[in-house]
XYZ file of C-alpha atoms in Angstrom:
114
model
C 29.924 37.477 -40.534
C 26.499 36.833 -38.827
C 26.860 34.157 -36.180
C 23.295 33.082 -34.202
C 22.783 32.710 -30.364
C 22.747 29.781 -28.368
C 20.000 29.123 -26.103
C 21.739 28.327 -23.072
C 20.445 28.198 -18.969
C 22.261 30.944 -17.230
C 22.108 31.755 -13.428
C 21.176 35.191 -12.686
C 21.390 37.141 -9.666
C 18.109 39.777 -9.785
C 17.458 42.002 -6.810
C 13.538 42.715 -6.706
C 12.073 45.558 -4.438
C 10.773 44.140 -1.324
C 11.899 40.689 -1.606
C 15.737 40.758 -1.923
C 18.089 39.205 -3.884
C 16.863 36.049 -5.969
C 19.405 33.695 -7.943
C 16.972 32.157 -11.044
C 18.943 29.712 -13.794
C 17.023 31.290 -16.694
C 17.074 30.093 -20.613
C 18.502 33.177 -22.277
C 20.580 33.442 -25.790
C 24.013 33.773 -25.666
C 26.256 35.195 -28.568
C 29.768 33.340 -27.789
C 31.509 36.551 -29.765
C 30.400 39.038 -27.853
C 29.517 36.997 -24.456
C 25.951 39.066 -24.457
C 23.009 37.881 -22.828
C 19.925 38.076 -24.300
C 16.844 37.826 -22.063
C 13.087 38.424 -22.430
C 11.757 41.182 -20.203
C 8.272 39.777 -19.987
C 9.438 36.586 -18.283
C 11.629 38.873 -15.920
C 8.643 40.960 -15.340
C 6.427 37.845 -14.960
C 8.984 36.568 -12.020
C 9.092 39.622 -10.537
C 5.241 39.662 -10.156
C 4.932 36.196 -8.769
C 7.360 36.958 -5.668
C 6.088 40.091 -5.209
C 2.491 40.041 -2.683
C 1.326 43.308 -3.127
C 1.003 43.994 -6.544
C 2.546 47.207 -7.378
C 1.698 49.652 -10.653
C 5.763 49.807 -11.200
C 7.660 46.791 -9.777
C 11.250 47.878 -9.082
C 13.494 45.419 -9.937
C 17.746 45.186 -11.122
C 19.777 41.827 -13.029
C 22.898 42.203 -11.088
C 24.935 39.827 -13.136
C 25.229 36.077 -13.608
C 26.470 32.987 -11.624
C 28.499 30.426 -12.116
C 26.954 26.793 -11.847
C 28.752 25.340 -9.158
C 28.070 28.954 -6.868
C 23.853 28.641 -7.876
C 23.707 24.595 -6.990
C 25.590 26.201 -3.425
C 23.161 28.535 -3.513
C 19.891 26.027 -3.718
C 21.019 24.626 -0.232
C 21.347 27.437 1.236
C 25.335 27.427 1.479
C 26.229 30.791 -0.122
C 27.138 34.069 1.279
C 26.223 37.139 0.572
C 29.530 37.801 0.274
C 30.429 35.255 -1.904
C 27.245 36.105 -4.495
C 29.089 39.897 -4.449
C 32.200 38.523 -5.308
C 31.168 36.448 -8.028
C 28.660 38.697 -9.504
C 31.065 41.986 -9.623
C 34.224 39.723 -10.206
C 36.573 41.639 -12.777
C 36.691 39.091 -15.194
C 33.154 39.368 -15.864
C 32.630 40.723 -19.829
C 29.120 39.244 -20.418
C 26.304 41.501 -20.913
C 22.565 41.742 -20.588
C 20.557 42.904 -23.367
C 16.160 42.974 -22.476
C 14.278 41.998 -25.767
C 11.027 43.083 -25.837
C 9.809 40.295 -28.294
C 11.380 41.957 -31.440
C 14.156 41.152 -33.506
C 15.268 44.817 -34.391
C 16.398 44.997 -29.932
C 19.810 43.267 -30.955
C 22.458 46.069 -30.990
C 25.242 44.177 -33.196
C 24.846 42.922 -36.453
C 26.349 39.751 -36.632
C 23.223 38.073 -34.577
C 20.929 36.271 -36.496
């Protein structure tokens, strides 16, 4: 049974090399089945480019895992931990996962995605 993706905001927690840990609510597509994330790697990239100042051949950068909502509003004003982003991140109950597409439709590993 195919079923499509919803587009859906998701916070993400990225760690980019020299600037540290950034939480961005990015659109990605979301297969409710089998809670994967899909997210284009040229926006990522793009991000990643725009907080870095000295622009690198190979920018080093890692999606550690999403956030809830309620922990990225926190996070806005300033009134998370880095503690608390660990936590949540690496929390055990945490299935969903993170698939790069690189603008073509042959990237999705399962197929029941439409």
């Amino acid at each position: 049974m195919k079923q499509k993706t919803r587009v859906r905001k998701i916070p993400l927690v990225i760690h980019i090399d020299p600037v540290g840990v950034v939480m961005l609510r990015k659109t990605c597509r979301l297969c409710v089945v089998c809670e994967m994330l899909v997210a284009h790697r040229a926006e990522i990239e793009q991000l990643a480019d725009g907080l870095v100042q000295a622009k690198a051949e190979k920018r080093e950068y890692v999606v550690l895992g999403t956030l809830g909502t309620k922990t990225w509003r926190r996070g806005l004003s300033g009134s998370v931990t880095v503690q608390e982003l660990v936590l949540e991140v690496f929390r055990p109950d945490s299935t969903t996962t993170l698939v790069f597409e690189d603008g073509s439709a042959a990237a999705r590993p399962d197929d029941h995605h439409k």
